[in-house]
Every structure is written in C-alpha cells, then in structure tokens.
Amino acid sequence: MPELPEVETMRRQITPVVGATITGILRPRSTLRPISIRPSFPAMRKALCGGRIEAVERLGKRLILRVLKEGDNHALVIEPRMTGSLTLLRPPDRKHLRLIFQLEGGQYPQLFFWDSRGLGVLHLMSDRKFKQLRQRLGKDAREISARELAEKLSRSSRAIKVALMDQAIVAGIGNLYASEILFHAGIHPATPCRALADPQWRQIVRSMRHVLRRAIEAQGSTLSDGTYRNPMGEKGQFQFSHYVYQKDGELCRRCRTGTITRLKQGGRSTFFCPVCQDSPK
DNA sequence: CATATGTCCTGAGAGC
DNA sequence: TGCTCTCAGGACATAT
C-alpha cells in the first residue's frame, strides 16, 4: 500500500517525464471494472492530450502531474490507494493495466498506471480545486512540527495510531508506517492523544522524520503480497528494516524479550512490542 | 462538532 | 482438485 515513502519514490523516478507532451491516453479493455476517473475519462483525455507535463509533485500519499495546455493549468491527482502504481516500463501483467499515457519529447515513450485491486482513483483538477484539496489535508508528515501536531491532537480522545493516519491531521502516513513510527517512538498505539505530553509529541515527530527518511532511502516497502514496485519495476527494501509490521508472534528485534502483538484499531491491524512501547495511561 | 463504522475492490491463503 | 470464506486497508460517505 503506497504511503509517503512509496509515493515519494514514484515521484522521484517519474520525474524524467517532465517536459514531455502527452499525445494520447488509452484505457485498455479488461474484464475488471474500470478504475475511477473524475470527472470522467473523456474529460481527462480532452484536457490533457496535447498538454506538456510541467512538474511531478507529491501531496501526502497522492502523486500529482502538472500539465499545461493552451494556457490552462491542470493537476492530475493520482491516488494509488491500495495497489495502484505508476511505471515507466511494462507493468507486471496486462489484466490490471488500467491506463497508458503516450508521451513525446522525453526519455520514455509511455507512462503506465497499473492497479491490481482497482481501488485507485485519478482526479483531473483545476488550480482552484487543487488548492481546495491542499487546504483540507494536513501538513506533510516530513514537515509538520511537534507544536502543530500537538495543537491539533492534544485534546483529542482518539488513539494516537488512528490519529496519525488521519490525512486531515498529517498527510502521508498509513497503516504500515503508523505502526513503525510508534514503535520507534516507544509509544503504545492505543494511547489516547490527550495523555501525551510535549516531550512525547516531540519524540513522535522525530520518529516520523527518521522512519520516513530511512524508508525513502530504501525506496519503500514491498510486502509479502509483492504488489508494490517502483516505476522501474523494482521492489522496495524497507521491509527488511521493519520492526513490527506483520511480525506478530515474533520476538522483538530490538529488546529480544517482548513478542510482537497485533491488535485491531478501527478495523485496521496495528502491530507493537508490549515491552518497548509504554502501556497507555 | 468529533469520532466510529460501512463500503468499494481483487487476489491470496485457509479450511474442508 | 476446487469450492467457499475471510482478510488486507487506501479515502470517503454515512451514522452515532
């Protein structure tokens, strides 16, 4: 599931398409339900074909293609959600190939959107709509300060792990990195936000930056389902540095005493070490 | 208002 | 072997 490190890896590797012109967009036929394109596939094709890719950006877990056509700025906002991925080379199979962007004037002739589960969504947005999207998301997880995070959450009763995954609070953290960050911070995932004091908010922000930076350096995590691949078709390497995610029943790598434990929070699996992570107050 | 739950989707794996 | 069932979790709509 692409979270901030995986989408940042996509952004970096897709960047060579900047300067290319989009000459066509194809939606291959498939037995599967077509992915969502908003407002519609024809509208997206009409707006983008003939346009030039000006920039590739990331907004939390979303990847943005900035396209200029005939004086109009468009933002194509790509949400990979669970299994969506962008690739510059041939995707793993044809069945789940959802879109092909034909490019001219760059290093790569095509950009592919491949999505096994098909929950991914593409939105064509005007500058105004894109600005609205930015405003309803929290600051990027690599940039938010401890003060800003505490400001938003210190009176909340929600569990810290659930709150860190709220994109309106802080953008970019999903289920995997929420568990890994709280392990690094030594904080129990079920701790109510209002039980956290300033030193702990500072620790959470330090851990967020540390874990995300290391995960980006490793080009993200490819889990046992193997669906995540970077735009060159390669696996990430950060799964080898995980301490808790999907490690329930194993002895903790750090303390070698606790057994990694799984719990459900809001229908999602959370993993933690009961020895390394303080019990909630 | 804040917080919790249901929904979408496909493939993998378990159990029989 | 092949069927049915459960689970995985992004974002958002709807419910409490």
mmCIF file of C-alpha atoms (C1' of nucleotides) in Angstrom:
data_model
loop_
_atom_site.group_PDB
_atom_site.id
_atom_site.type_symbol
_atom_site.label_atom_id
_atom_site.label_comp_id
_atom_site.label_asym_id
_atom_site.label_seq_id
_atom_site.Cartn_x
_atom_site.Cartn_y
_atom_site.Cartn_z
ATOM 1 C CA MET A 1 0.000 0.000 0.000
ATOM 2 C CA PRO A 2 1.710 3.101 -1.166
ATOM 3 C CA GLU A 3 2.238 5.578 1.661
ATOM 4 C CA LEU A 4 4.527 8.597 1.720
ATOM 5 C CA PRO A 5 7.840 6.743 1.083
ATOM 6 C CA GLU A 6 6.456 4.720 -1.822
ATOM 7 C CA VAL A 7 4.779 7.732 -3.437
ATOM 8 C CA GLU A 8 7.919 9.831 -2.928
ATOM 9 C CA THR A 9 9.895 7.077 -4.692
ATOM 10 C CA MET A 10 7.371 7.180 -7.545
ATOM 11 C CA ARG A 11 7.692 10.965 -7.751
ATOM 12 C CA ARG A 12 11.483 10.867 -7.948
ATOM 13 C CA GLN A 13 11.591 8.147 -10.560
ATOM 14 C CA ILE A 14 8.737 9.553 -12.678
ATOM 15 C CA THR A 15 10.374 12.990 -12.830
ATOM 16 C CA PRO A 16 12.080 12.301 -16.204
ATOM 17 C CA VAL A 17 8.666 12.724 -17.865
ATOM 18 C CA VAL A 18 8.796 16.457 -17.087
ATOM 19 C CA GLY A 19 8.933 18.326 -20.362
ATOM 20 C CA ALA A 20 7.225 15.581 -22.356
ATOM 21 C CA THR A 21 3.972 16.156 -24.229
ATOM 22 C CA ILE A 22 1.012 13.834 -23.674
ATOM 23 C CA THR A 23 -0.041 12.725 -27.144
ATOM 24 C CA GLY A 24 -2.654 10.153 -26.138
ATOM 25 C CA ILE A 25 -4.280 8.374 -23.217
ATOM 26 C CA LEU A 26 -5.526 4.807 -23.584
ATOM 27 C CA ARG A 27 -7.696 2.736 -21.292
ATOM 28 C CA PRO A 28 -7.062 -0.928 -22.156
ATOM 29 C CA ARG A 29 -10.108 -3.204 -22.179
ATOM 30 C CA SER A 30 -10.304 -5.608 -19.292
ATOM 31 C CA THR A 31 -12.756 -7.983 -17.672
ATOM 32 C CA LEU A 32 -12.319 -5.958 -14.493
ATOM 33 C CA ARG A 33 -14.302 -2.911 -13.535
ATOM 34 C CA PRO A 34 -12.612 0.246 -14.869
ATOM 35 C CA ILE A 35 -10.881 2.428 -12.285
ATOM 36 C CA SER A 36 -12.478 5.695 -11.270
ATOM 37 C CA ILE A 37 -11.513 8.754 -13.264
ATOM 38 C CA ARG A 38 -13.089 12.039 -12.203
ATOM 39 C CA PRO A 39 -14.906 13.808 -13.616
ATOM 40 C CA SER A 40 -14.603 11.238 -16.475
ATOM 41 C CA PHE A 41 -12.138 9.554 -18.799
ATOM 42 C CA PRO A 42 -13.169 11.625 -21.858
ATOM 43 C CA ALA A 43 -12.847 14.848 -19.855
ATOM 44 C CA MET A 44 -9.387 13.870 -18.690
ATOM 45 C CA ARG A 45 -8.306 12.927 -22.188
ATOM 46 C CA LYS A 46 -9.655 16.142 -23.654
ATOM 47 C CA ALA A 47 -7.940 18.308 -21.035
ATOM 48 C CA LEU A 48 -4.543 16.613 -21.064
ATOM 49 C CA CYS A 49 -3.879 15.439 -24.622
ATOM 50 C CA GLY A 50 -1.597 17.903 -26.345
ATOM 51 C CA GLY A 51 -0.511 19.288 -22.973
ATOM 52 C CA ARG A 52 3.005 19.408 -21.610
ATOM 53 C CA ILE A 53 3.999 17.897 -18.252
ATOM 54 C CA GLU A 54 5.417 20.790 -16.259
ATOM 55 C CA ALA A 55 6.125 19.094 -12.943
ATOM 56 C CA VAL A 56 5.650 15.936 -10.912
ATOM 57 C CA GLU A 57 4.731 16.536 -7.287
ATOM 58 C CA ARG A 58 3.636 14.617 -4.211
ATOM 59 C CA LEU A 59 0.874 15.584 -1.807
ATOM 60 C CA GLY A 60 0.792 13.159 1.108
ATOM 61 C CA LYS A 61 0.054 9.785 -0.485
ATOM 62 C CA ARG A 62 -1.019 11.341 -3.785
ATOM 63 C CA LEU A 63 1.088 11.891 -6.878
ATOM 64 C CA ILE A 64 0.420 14.988 -8.982
ATOM 65 C CA LEU A 65 1.144 15.588 -12.663
ATOM 66 C CA ARG A 66 1.060 19.278 -13.510
ATOM 67 C CA VAL A 67 0.039 19.701 -17.122
ATOM 68 C CA LEU A 68 -0.082 22.927 -19.127
ATOM 69 C CA LYS A 69 -2.242 23.051 -22.215
ATOM 70 C CA GLU A 70 -3.115 26.156 -24.214
ATOM 71 C CA GLY A 71 -2.520 28.416 -21.241
ATOM 72 C CA ASP A 72 -4.588 26.307 -18.822
ATOM 73 C CA ASN A 73 -3.003 24.618 -15.808
ATOM 74 C CA HIS A 74 -4.337 21.190 -14.906
ATOM 75 C CA ALA A 75 -3.460 18.976 -11.963
ATOM 76 C CA LEU A 76 -3.876 15.253 -12.467
ATOM 77 C CA VAL A 77 -4.121 13.901 -8.934
ATOM 78 C CA ILE A 78 -3.317 10.204 -8.767
ATOM 79 C CA GLU A 79 -4.376 8.237 -5.669
ATOM 80 C CA PRO A 80 -2.779 4.768 -5.758
ATOM 81 C CA ARG A 81 -4.720 3.724 -2.624
ATOM 82 C CA MET A 82 -4.038 0.016 -2.023
ATOM 83 C CA THR A 83 -2.317 -1.391 -5.068
ATOM 84 C CA GLY A 84 -2.050 1.358 -7.683
ATOM 85 C CA SER A 85 1.366 2.052 -9.169
ATOM 86 C CA LEU A 86 2.968 4.150 -11.876
ATOM 87 C CA THR A 87 5.605 2.640 -14.094
ATOM 88 C CA LEU A 88 7.762 3.762 -16.960
ATOM 89 C CA LEU A 89 8.423 0.210 -18.116
ATOM 90 C CA ARG A 90 5.961 -2.561 -18.968
ATOM 91 C CA PRO A 91 3.769 -3.360 -15.952
ATOM 92 C CA PRO A 92 3.657 -6.901 -14.482
ATOM 93 C CA ASP A 93 0.604 -8.044 -16.445
ATOM 94 C CA ARG A 94 -1.980 -6.791 -18.941
ATOM 95 C CA LYS A 95 -5.023 -7.716 -16.915
ATOM 96 C CA HIS A 96 -4.503 -4.998 -14.314
ATOM 97 C CA LEU A 97 -3.072 -2.364 -16.652
ATOM 98 C CA ARG A 98 -5.538 0.491 -16.243
ATOM 99 C CA LEU A 99 -4.149 3.444 -18.226
ATOM 100 C CA ILE A 100 -1.426 4.225 -20.740
ATOM 101 C CA PHE A 101 -0.185 7.782 -21.250
ATOM 102 C CA GLN A 102 1.569 8.172 -24.606
ATOM 103 C CA LEU A 103 4.446 10.634 -24.337
ATOM 104 C CA GLU A 104 6.566 12.504 -26.836
ATOM 105 C CA GLY A 105 9.738 14.513 -26.440
ATOM 106 C CA GLY A 106 11.067 12.767 -23.339
ATOM 107 C CA GLN A 107 13.200 9.860 -22.318
ATOM 108 C CA TYR A 108 10.248 7.441 -22.003
ATOM 109 C CA PRO A 109 7.520 6.845 -24.620
ATOM 110 C CA GLN A 110 4.844 5.729 -22.138
ATOM 111 C CA LEU A 111 3.704 6.086 -18.554
ATOM 112 C CA PHE A 112 1.528 3.255 -17.191
ATOM 113 C CA PHE A 113 -0.946 3.099 -14.326
ATOM 114 C CA TRP A 114 -1.241 -0.457 -13.065
ATOM 115 C CA ASP A 115 -3.595 -1.406 -10.232
ATOM 116 C CA SER A 116 -4.361 -4.941 -9.091
ATOM 117 C CA ARG A 117 -7.280 -4.232 -6.788
ATOM 118 C CA GLY A 118 -8.545 -1.284 -8.759
ATOM 119 C CA LEU A 119 -9.295 0.978 -5.810
ATOM 120 C CA GLY A 120 -7.035 3.689 -7.223
ATOM 121 C CA VAL A 121 -8.592 6.964 -8.347
ATOM 122 C CA LEU A 122 -7.453 9.704 -10.756
ATOM 123 C CA HIS A 123 -8.854 13.211 -10.450
ATOM 124 C CA LEU A 124 -8.498 15.943 -13.017
ATOM 125 C CA MET A 125 -8.468 19.216 -11.129
ATOM 126 C CA SER A 126 -8.318 22.907 -11.910
ATOM 127 C CA ASP A 127 -5.889 25.045 -9.905
ATOM 128 C CA ARG A 128 -8.784 26.108 -7.713
ATOM 129 C CA LYS A 129 -9.884 22.521 -6.936
ATOM 130 C CA PHE A 130 -6.294 21.510 -6.308
ATOM 131 C CA LYS A 131 -5.891 24.351 -3.857
ATOM 132 C CA GLN A 132 -9.019 23.165 -2.046
ATOM 133 C CA LEU A 133 -7.535 19.670 -1.796
ATOM 134 C CA ARG A 134 -4.311 21.059 -0.301
ATOM 135 C CA GLN A 135 -6.318 23.001 2.236
ATOM 136 C CA ARG A 136 -8.271 20.073 3.522
ATOM 137 C CA LEU A 137 -5.160 17.938 4.047
ATOM 138 C CA GLY A 138 -2.825 18.334 6.996
ATOM 139 C CA LYS A 139 0.832 19.276 6.570
ATOM 140 C CA ASP A 140 3.162 16.730 5.048
ATOM 141 C CA ALA A 141 4.441 14.191 7.577
ATOM 142 C CA ARG A 142 8.052 15.166 6.827
ATOM 143 C CA GLU A 143 7.376 18.840 7.536
ATOM 144 C CA ILE A 144 4.877 19.103 10.374
ATOM 145 C CA SER A 145 6.298 20.347 13.698
ATOM 146 C CA ALA A 146 5.657 18.861 17.138
ATOM 147 C CA ARG A 147 3.844 22.053 18.095
ATOM 148 C CA GLU A 148 1.469 21.838 15.125
ATOM 149 C CA LEU A 149 0.741 18.172 15.765
ATOM 150 C CA ALA A 150 0.125 18.709 19.490
ATOM 151 C CA GLU A 151 -2.025 21.748 18.690
ATOM 152 C CA LYS A 152 -4.360 19.591 16.616
ATOM 153 C CA LEU A 153 -4.447 16.491 18.808
ATOM 154 C CA SER A 154 -3.570 17.216 22.431
ATOM 155 C CA ARG A 155 -7.235 17.477 23.490
ATOM 156 C CA SER A 156 -8.398 14.506 21.423
ATOM 157 C CA SER A 157 -9.533 11.219 22.921
ATOM 158 C CA ARG A 158 -8.560 9.252 19.820
ATOM 159 C CA ALA A 159 -5.809 6.650 19.907
ATOM 160 C CA ILE A 160 -2.524 8.116 18.633
ATOM 161 C CA LYS A 161 -2.171 5.466 15.926
ATOM 162 C CA VAL A 162 -5.608 6.206 14.491
ATOM 163 C CA ALA A 163 -4.933 9.971 14.607
ATOM 164 C CA LEU A 164 -1.590 9.668 12.763
ATOM 165 C CA MET A 165 -3.432 8.006 9.864
ATOM 166 C CA ASP A 166 -5.922 10.893 9.568
ATOM 167 C CA GLN A 167 -4.837 12.740 6.410
ATOM 168 C CA ALA A 168 -6.585 15.904 7.568
ATOM 169 C CA ILE A 169 -4.239 15.998 10.591
ATOM 170 C CA VAL A 170 -0.975 15.000 8.894
ATOM 171 C CA ALA A 171 -0.578 13.815 5.304
ATOM 172 C CA GLY A 172 1.291 10.725 4.187
ATOM 173 C CA ILE A 173 1.107 8.146 6.987
ATOM 174 C CA GLY A 174 -0.852 4.922 6.504
ATOM 175 C CA ASN A 175 -1.244 1.697 8.399
ATOM 176 C CA LEU A 176 2.273 0.361 7.933
ATOM 177 C CA TYR A 177 4.290 3.462 8.826
ATOM 178 C CA ALA A 178 1.959 4.395 11.715
ATOM 179 C CA SER A 179 2.960 1.165 13.472
ATOM 180 C CA GLU A 180 6.661 1.515 12.640
ATOM 181 C CA ILE A 181 6.780 5.174 13.743
ATOM 182 C CA LEU A 182 5.132 4.473 17.100
ATOM 183 C CA PHE A 183 7.485 1.564 17.687
ATOM 184 C CA HIS A 184 10.446 3.872 17.043
ATOM 185 C CA ALA A 185 8.938 6.454 19.385
ATOM 186 C CA GLY A 186 8.360 3.862 22.124
ATOM 187 C CA ILE A 187 4.715 4.839 22.428
ATOM 188 C CA HIS A 188 1.807 2.398 22.675
ATOM 189 C CA PRO A 189 -0.518 2.766 19.662
ATOM 190 C CA ALA A 190 -3.666 2.771 21.808
ATOM 191 C CA THR A 191 -2.536 5.762 23.894
ATOM 192 C CA PRO A 192 -5.211 8.476 23.805
ATOM 193 C CA CYS A 193 -3.768 11.642 22.289
ATOM 194 C CA ARG A 194 -4.709 13.710 25.324
ATOM 195 C CA ALA A 195 -2.478 11.517 27.508
ATOM 196 C CA LEU A 196 0.604 12.569 25.527
ATOM 197 C CA ALA A 197 2.821 15.370 26.854
ATOM 198 C CA ASP A 198 5.116 17.718 24.933
ATOM 199 C CA PRO A 199 8.242 15.528 25.081
ATOM 200 C CA GLN A 200 6.248 12.677 23.552
ATOM 201 C CA TRP A 201 4.915 14.860 20.727
ATOM 202 C CA ARG A 202 8.492 15.870 20.004
ATOM 203 C CA GLN A 203 9.534 12.223 20.018
ATOM 204 C CA ILE A 204 6.706 11.284 17.637
ATOM 205 C CA VAL A 205 7.795 13.959 15.163
ATOM 206 C CA ARG A 206 11.439 12.887 15.424
ATOM 207 C CA SER A 207 10.413 9.266 14.803
ATOM 208 C CA MET A 208 8.155 10.256 11.920
ATOM 209 C CA ARG A 209 11.005 12.054 10.172
ATOM 210 C CA HIS A 210 13.521 9.333 10.921
ATOM 211 C CA VAL A 211 11.389 6.370 9.807
ATOM 212 C CA LEU A 212 10.116 8.127 6.681
ATOM 213 C CA ARG A 213 13.588 9.254 5.662
ATOM 214 C CA ARG A 214 15.009 5.765 6.066
ATOM 215 C CA ALA A 215 12.047 4.269 4.198
ATOM 216 C CA ILE A 216 12.532 6.693 1.294
ATOM 217 C CA GLU A 217 16.238 5.809 1.176
ATOM 218 C CA ALA A 218 15.200 2.152 0.894
ATOM 219 C CA GLN A 219 12.642 3.034 -1.820
ATOM 220 C CA GLY A 220 9.675 1.949 0.273
ATOM 221 C CA SER A 221 8.322 -1.396 1.441
ATOM 222 C CA THR A 222 7.273 -4.344 -0.716
ATOM 223 C CA LEU A 223 5.150 -6.625 1.455
ATOM 224 C CA SER A 224 4.564 -10.362 1.174
ATOM 225 C CA ASP A 225 1.769 -9.707 -1.351
ATOM 226 C CA GLY A 226 4.526 -8.244 -3.549
ATOM 227 C CA THR A 227 2.336 -5.712 -5.321
ATOM 228 C CA TYR A 228 4.429 -2.606 -4.733
ATOM 229 C CA ARG A 229 7.076 -1.941 -7.356
ATOM 230 C CA ASN A 230 8.824 1.324 -8.058
ATOM 231 C CA PRO A 231 8.470 2.920 -11.532
ATOM 232 C CA MET A 232 11.418 0.858 -12.805
ATOM 233 C CA GLY A 233 9.681 -2.350 -11.715
ATOM 234 C CA GLU A 234 11.917 -2.991 -8.711
ATOM 235 C CA LYS A 235 10.878 -3.950 -5.175
ATOM 236 C CA GLY A 236 11.424 -1.673 -2.208
ATOM 237 C CA GLN A 237 13.870 -2.722 0.507
ATOM 238 C CA PHE A 238 12.463 -1.167 3.673
ATOM 239 C CA GLN A 239 10.522 -4.304 4.616
ATOM 240 C CA PHE A 240 13.852 -5.703 5.813
ATOM 241 C CA SER A 241 14.059 -2.852 8.312
ATOM 242 C CA HIS A 242 10.580 -3.292 9.758
ATOM 243 C CA TYR A 243 10.416 -3.919 13.494
ATOM 244 C CA VAL A 244 6.723 -4.664 13.979
ATOM 245 C CA TYR A 245 4.556 -4.550 10.851
ATOM 246 C CA GLN A 246 3.156 -8.032 10.133
ATOM 247 C CA LYS A 247 5.579 -9.524 12.655
ATOM 248 C CA ASP A 248 3.026 -10.659 15.232
ATOM 249 C CA GLY A 249 4.165 -13.731 17.147
ATOM 250 C CA GLU A 250 7.855 -12.975 16.524
ATOM 251 C CA LEU A 251 10.322 -11.978 19.203
ATOM 252 C CA CYS A 252 11.043 -8.225 19.122
ATOM 253 C CA ARG A 253 14.223 -7.468 17.138
ATOM 254 C CA ARG A 254 15.122 -4.652 19.466
ATOM 255 C CA CYS A 255 14.584 -5.906 23.038
ATOM 256 C CA ARG A 256 14.603 -9.656 22.286
ATOM 257 C CA THR A 257 12.151 -10.031 25.171
ATOM 258 C CA GLY A 258 8.721 -8.916 24.023
ATOM 259 C CA THR A 259 6.560 -10.738 21.486
ATOM 260 C CA ILE A 260 5.180 -8.544 18.693
ATOM 261 C CA THR A 261 1.444 -8.251 19.228
ATOM 262 C CA ARG A 262 -1.377 -7.442 16.846
ATOM 263 C CA LEU A 263 -4.486 -5.512 17.717
ATOM 264 C CA LYS A 264 -7.386 -4.061 15.753
ATOM 265 C CA GLN A 265 -7.975 -0.324 15.725
ATOM 266 C CA GLY A 266 -10.800 0.999 13.598
ATOM 267 C CA GLY A 267 -10.864 -2.221 11.598
ATOM 268 C CA ARG A 268 -7.133 -1.976 10.815
ATOM 269 C CA SER A 269 -4.315 -4.144 12.142
ATOM 270 C CA THR A 270 -1.830 -2.464 14.446
ATOM 271 C CA PHE A 271 1.448 -4.086 15.467
ATOM 272 C CA PHE A 272 3.539 -3.218 18.523
ATOM 273 C CA CYS A 273 6.013 -4.520 21.093
ATOM 274 C CA PRO A 274 4.485 -4.600 24.593
ATOM 275 C CA VAL A 275 7.950 -4.235 26.150
ATOM 276 C CA CYS A 276 9.381 -1.414 24.005
ATOM 277 C CA GLN A 277 6.144 0.584 23.839
ATOM 278 C CA ASP A 278 4.707 2.014 27.070
ATOM 279 C CA SER A 279 1.255 0.947 28.118
ATOM 280 C CA PRO A 280 -1.433 3.572 27.513
ATOM 281 C CA LYS A 281 -2.209 5.769 30.510
ATOM 282 C "C1'" DC B 1 -18.655 19.266 16.445
ATOM 283 C "C1'" DA B 2 -15.688 14.767 16.967
ATOM 284 C "C1'" DT B 3 -15.349 10.116 16.320
ATOM 285 C "C1'" DA B 4 -16.785 5.474 14.603
ATOM 286 C "C1'" DT B 5 -18.368 2.372 11.077
ATOM 287 C "C1'" DG B 6 -19.510 0.617 6.359
ATOM 288 C "C1'" DT B 7 -18.214 0.413 1.566
ATOM 289 C "C1'" DC B 8 -15.633 -0.284 -2.559
ATOM 290 C "C1'" DC B 9 -12.213 -3.983 -4.907
ATOM 291 C "C1'" DT B 10 -9.247 -8.400 -6.172
ATOM 292 C "C1'" DG B 11 -6.037 -11.995 -5.000
ATOM 293 C "C1'" DA B 12 -4.054 -14.906 -1.630
ATOM 294 C "C1'" DG B 13 -4.476 -18.216 1.636
ATOM 295 C "C1'" DA B 14 -7.067 -21.241 4.892
ATOM 296 C "C1'" DG B 15 -10.163 -24.913 5.595
ATOM 297 C "C1'" DC B 16 -12.729 -28.761 4.032
ATOM 298 C "C1'" DT C 1 -8.772 -30.542 -7.009
ATOM 299 C "C1'" DG C 2 -11.833 -26.868 -6.408
ATOM 300 C "C1'" DC C 3 -15.099 -24.672 -3.827
ATOM 301 C "C1'" DT C 4 -16.307 -21.042 -0.172
ATOM 302 C "C1'" DC C 5 -14.895 -17.984 3.190
ATOM 303 C "C1'" DT C 6 -12.022 -14.326 5.310
ATOM 304 C "C1'" DC C 7 -8.734 -10.832 5.171
ATOM 305 C "C1'" DA C 8 -5.788 -6.956 3.531
ATOM 306 C "C1'" DG C 9 -6.564 -1.100 4.014
ATOM 307 C "C1'" DG C 10 -6.474 3.461 0.909
ATOM 308 C "C1'" DA C 11 -10.359 7.526 1.136
ATOM 309 C "C1'" DC C 12 -14.761 8.904 1.760
ATOM 310 C "C1'" DA C 13 -19.909 8.629 2.728
ATOM 311 C "C1'" DT C 14 -22.856 7.904 6.265
ATOM 312 C "C1'" DA C 15 -24.046 7.025 11.132
ATOM 313 C "C1'" DT C 16 -23.715 7.868 16.022
#
